PDB file of C-alpha atoms in Angstrom:
ATOM      1  CA  VAL U   3      16.073  -7.617 -17.137  1.00 88.00           C
ATOM      2  CA  GLN U   4      13.155  -9.391 -18.788  1.00 94.00           C
ATOM      3  CA  LEU U   5       9.500  -9.779 -17.918  1.00 96.00           C
ATOM      4  CA  GLN U   6       7.723 -13.007 -18.788  1.00 95.00           C
ATOM      5  CA  ALA U   7       3.927 -12.926 -18.764  1.00 94.00           C
ATOM      6  CA  SER U   8       1.814 -16.059 -18.704  1.00 95.00           C
ATOM      7  CA  GLY U   9      -1.597 -17.378 -17.733  1.00 97.00           C
ATOM      8  CA  GLY U  10      -3.810 -16.102 -20.506  1.00 95.00           C
ATOM      9  CA  GLY U  11      -6.445 -18.223 -22.149  1.00 97.00           C
ATOM     10  CA  SER U  12     -10.080 -18.510 -23.139  1.00 98.00           C
ATOM     11  CA  VAL U  13     -12.897 -18.422 -20.630  1.00 98.00           C
ATOM     12  CA  GLN U  14     -16.614 -17.860 -20.591  1.00 98.00           C
ATOM     13  CA  ALA U  15     -18.133 -14.718 -19.182  1.00 98.00           C
ATOM     14  CA  GLY U  16     -18.203 -14.841 -15.406  1.00 98.00           C
ATOM     15  CA  GLY U  17     -15.112 -16.989 -15.257  1.00 98.00           C
ATOM     16  CA  SER U  18     -11.682 -16.311 -13.798  1.00 98.00           C
ATOM     17  CA  LEU U  19      -8.074 -16.288 -14.906  1.00 98.00           C
ATOM     18  CA  ARG U  20      -4.828 -15.492 -13.142  1.00 98.00           C
ATOM     19  CA  LEU U  21      -1.977 -13.892 -15.021  1.00 98.00           C
ATOM     20  CA  SER U  22       1.607 -14.031 -13.845  1.00 98.00           C
ATOM     21  CA  CYS U  23       4.549 -11.837 -14.702  1.00 97.00           C
ATOM     22  CA  ALA U  24       7.965 -13.067 -13.657  1.00 96.00           C
ATOM     23  CA  ALA U  25      10.962 -10.777 -13.658  1.00 93.00           C
ATOM     24  CA  SER U  26      14.421 -12.117 -14.375  1.00 90.00           C
ATOM     25  CA  ALA U  27      15.933  -9.835 -11.764  1.00 86.00           C
ATOM     26  CA  ARG U  28      14.841  -8.412  -8.443  1.00 85.00           C
ATOM     27  CA  ALA U  29      12.826  -5.220  -8.567  1.00 80.00           C
ATOM     28  CA  PHE U  30      13.581  -2.302  -6.274  1.00 84.00           C
ATOM     29  CA  SER U  31      11.170  -0.884  -3.734  1.00 84.00           C
ATOM     30  CA  SER U  32      10.748   2.216  -5.871  1.00 87.00           C
ATOM     31  CA  HIS U  33       9.522   0.228  -8.837  1.00 93.00           C
ATOM     32  CA  VAL U  34       5.922  -0.048  -9.892  1.00 96.00           C
ATOM     33  CA  MET U  35       4.645  -3.125 -11.672  1.00 97.00           C
ATOM     34  CA  ALA U  36       1.668  -2.493 -13.905  1.00 98.00           C
ATOM     35  CA  TRP U  37      -0.759  -4.340 -16.100  1.00 98.00           C
ATOM     36  CA  PHE U  38      -2.037  -2.937 -19.361  1.00 98.00           C
ATOM     37  CA  ARG U  39      -4.262  -4.400 -22.017  1.00 98.00           C
ATOM     38  CA  GLN U  40      -4.851  -3.786 -25.673  1.00 98.00           C
ATOM     39  CA  ALA U  41      -7.912  -4.906 -27.573  1.00 97.00           C
ATOM     40  CA  PRO U  42      -7.937  -5.084 -31.379  1.00 93.00           C
ATOM     41  CA  GLY U  43      -8.186  -1.649 -32.897  1.00 96.00           C
ATOM     42  CA  LYS U  44      -7.869   0.095 -29.530  1.00 97.00           C
ATOM     43  CA  GLU U  45      -5.093   1.817 -27.680  1.00 97.00           C
ATOM     44  CA  ARG U  46      -3.229   0.148 -24.882  1.00 98.00           C
ATOM     45  CA  GLU U  47      -4.913   0.991 -21.580  1.00 98.00           C
ATOM     46  CA  PHE U  48      -3.993   0.855 -17.929  1.00 98.00           C
ATOM     47  CA  VAL U  49      -5.539  -1.964 -15.919  1.00 98.00           C
ATOM     48  CA  ALA U  50      -3.801  -2.166 -12.555  1.00 98.00           C
ATOM     49  CA  ALA U  51      -0.541  -1.434 -10.785  1.00 98.00           C
ATOM     50  CA  ILE U  52       1.241  -2.288  -7.570  1.00 97.00           C
ATOM     51  CA  ARG U  53       4.094  -0.584  -5.800  1.00 96.00           C
ATOM     52  CA  TRP U  54       6.812  -3.160  -5.328  1.00 95.00           C
ATOM     53  CA  GLY U  55       7.877  -1.822  -1.972  1.00 93.00           C
ATOM     54  CA  SER U  56       4.623  -1.033  -0.160  1.00 95.00           C
ATOM     55  CA  GLY U  57       2.264  -3.282  -2.080  1.00 95.00           C
ATOM     56  CA  ARG U  58      -0.215  -0.438  -2.574  1.00 97.00           C
ATOM     57  CA  THR U  59      -2.461  -1.141  -5.522  1.00 98.00           C
ATOM     58  CA  TYR U  60      -4.252   0.931  -8.134  1.00 98.00           C
ATOM     59  CA  TYR U  61      -6.991  -0.069 -10.553  1.00 98.00           C
ATOM     60  CA  ALA U  62      -8.815   1.219 -13.568  1.00 98.00           C
ATOM     61  CA  GLU U  63     -12.461   1.912 -12.834  1.00 98.00           C
ATOM     62  CA  SER U  64     -13.520  -0.721 -15.339  1.00 98.00           C
ATOM     63  CA  VAL U  65     -11.879  -3.532 -13.329  1.00 98.00           C
ATOM     64  CA  LYS U  66     -12.291  -2.364  -9.729  1.00 98.00           C
ATOM     65  CA  GLY U  67     -13.867  -5.029  -7.580  1.00 98.00           C
ATOM     66  CA  ARG U  68     -13.165  -7.729 -10.166  1.00 98.00           C
ATOM     67  CA  PHE U  69      -9.384  -7.725 -10.642  1.00 98.00           C
ATOM     68  CA  THR U  70      -6.713  -7.943  -7.973  1.00 98.00           C
ATOM     69  CA  THR U  71      -2.998  -7.468  -8.447  1.00 98.00           C
ATOM     70  CA  SER U  72      -0.447  -8.765  -5.988  1.00 98.00           C
ATOM     71  CA  ARG U  73       3.253  -9.489  -5.817  1.00 96.00           C
ATOM     72  CA  ASP U  74       5.545 -12.160  -4.463  1.00 95.00           C
ATOM     73  CA  ARG U  75       8.785 -10.432  -3.678  1.00 93.00           C
ATOM     74  CA  ALA U  76      10.651 -13.671  -3.065  1.00 93.00           C
ATOM     75  CA  GLU U  77       9.692 -14.947  -6.521  1.00 94.00           C
ATOM     76  CA  ASN U  78      10.042 -11.574  -8.289  1.00 94.00           C
ATOM     77  CA  THR U  79       6.568 -12.184  -9.664  1.00 96.00           C
ATOM     78  CA  VAL U  80       3.449 -10.086  -9.942  1.00 97.00           C
ATOM     79  CA  TYR U  81      -0.020 -11.495 -10.428  1.00 98.00           C
ATOM     80  CA  LEU U  82      -3.326 -10.310 -11.835  1.00 98.00           C
ATOM     81  CA  GLN U  83      -6.316 -12.269 -10.571  1.00 98.00           C
ATOM     82  CA  MET U  84      -9.252 -11.603 -12.857  1.00 98.00           C
ATOM     83  CA  ASN U  85     -12.712 -12.598 -11.671  1.00 98.00           C
ATOM     84  CA  SER U  86     -16.184 -12.042 -13.112  1.00 98.00           C
ATOM     85  CA  LEU U  87     -14.671 -11.663 -16.542  1.00 98.00           C
ATOM     86  CA  LYS U  88     -16.676  -9.957 -19.264  1.00 98.00           C
ATOM     87  CA  PRO U  89     -16.394 -10.123 -23.047  1.00 98.00           C
ATOM     88  CA  GLU U  90     -15.088  -6.549 -23.009  1.00 97.00           C
ATOM     89  CA  ASP U  91     -12.082  -7.754 -21.015  1.00 98.00           C
ATOM     90  CA  THR U  92     -10.880  -9.572 -24.123  1.00 98.00           C
ATOM     91  CA  ALA U  93      -7.440  -8.215 -25.010  1.00 98.00           C
ATOM     92  CA  VAL U  94      -3.750  -8.912 -24.990  1.00 98.00           C
ATOM     93  CA  TYR U  95      -2.533  -8.248 -21.465  1.00 98.00           C
ATOM     94  CA  TYR U  96       0.929  -6.878 -20.815  1.00 98.00           C
ATOM     95  CA  CYS U  97       2.941  -6.432 -17.675  1.00 97.00           C
ATOM     96  CA  ALA U  98       5.355  -3.557 -17.378  1.00 97.00           C
ATOM     97  CA  ARG U  99       7.792  -2.098 -14.889  1.00 96.00           C
ATOM     98  CA  GLY U 100       8.182   1.575 -14.231  1.00 95.00           C
ATOM     99  CA  ASN U 101      10.073   3.843 -11.909  1.00 94.00           C
ATOM    100  CA  GLY U 102       6.914   5.376 -10.536  1.00 92.00           C
ATOM    101  CA  LEU U 103       3.161   5.189 -10.814  1.00 95.00           C
ATOM    102  CA  ALA U 104       1.891   6.264 -14.193  1.00 95.00           C
ATOM    103  CA  TYR U 105      -1.195   5.492 -16.213  1.00 97.00           C
ATOM    104  CA  ALA U 106       0.276   6.130 -19.648  1.00 97.00           C
ATOM    105  CA  PRO U 107       2.054   3.235 -21.369  1.00 97.00           C
ATOM    106  CA  ALA U 108       4.824   5.537 -22.590  1.00 96.00           C
ATOM    107  CA  GLU U 109       6.012   6.004 -19.008  1.00 95.00           C
ATOM    108  CA  TYR U 110       6.988   2.340 -18.744  1.00 96.00           C
ATOM    109  CA  LYS U 111      10.262   1.245 -20.290  1.00 92.00           C
ATOM    110  CA  LEU U 112      10.287  -2.479 -19.543  1.00 96.00           C
ATOM    111  CA  TRP U 113       7.540  -4.690 -20.968  1.00 97.00           C
ATOM    112  CA  GLY U 114       6.604  -8.332 -21.035  1.00 96.00           C
ATOM    113  CA  GLN U 115       5.600 -10.024 -24.265  1.00 93.00           C
ATOM    114  CA  GLY U 116       1.824 -10.036 -23.704  1.00 94.00           C
ATOM    115  CA  THR U 117      -0.634 -12.830 -23.130  1.00 97.00           C
ATOM    116  CA  GLN U 118      -4.026 -13.222 -24.810  1.00 98.00           C
ATOM    117  CA  VAL U 119      -7.199 -13.248 -22.743  1.00 98.00           C
ATOM    118  CA  THR U 120     -10.422 -14.113 -24.557  1.00 98.00           C
ATOM    119  CA  VAL U 121     -13.786 -13.973 -22.830  1.00 98.00           C
ATOM    120  CA  SER U 122     -16.771 -15.396 -24.657  1.00 98.00           C
ATOM    121  CA  SER U 123     -20.375 -14.549 -23.932  1.00 94.00           C
TER     122      SER U 123
END
């Protein structure tokens, strides 16, 4: 199984981007799809997650109210809609699949390749 992330780019502060993460195989209801990001010189941090079965979502405090994650079960794809972007959102964004909700990157065994998001002031 592979995860393919896309949709990154450069945007001015206040702008929006939508990231996509397509899985090469169907996920199971027990799976959790998560988004992480890593800025230069910083550790990878949790951004958002969605339970594949129920669709329940979870967000880091820093993105609540601005980012929304969703999934399309028919397309085996998860999305991250990012609105009101700030320069501090600049990072490489990764999607990952885990067997349960976790906020630590080490708990996720399947990762996409990462996509760069750059927000200028």
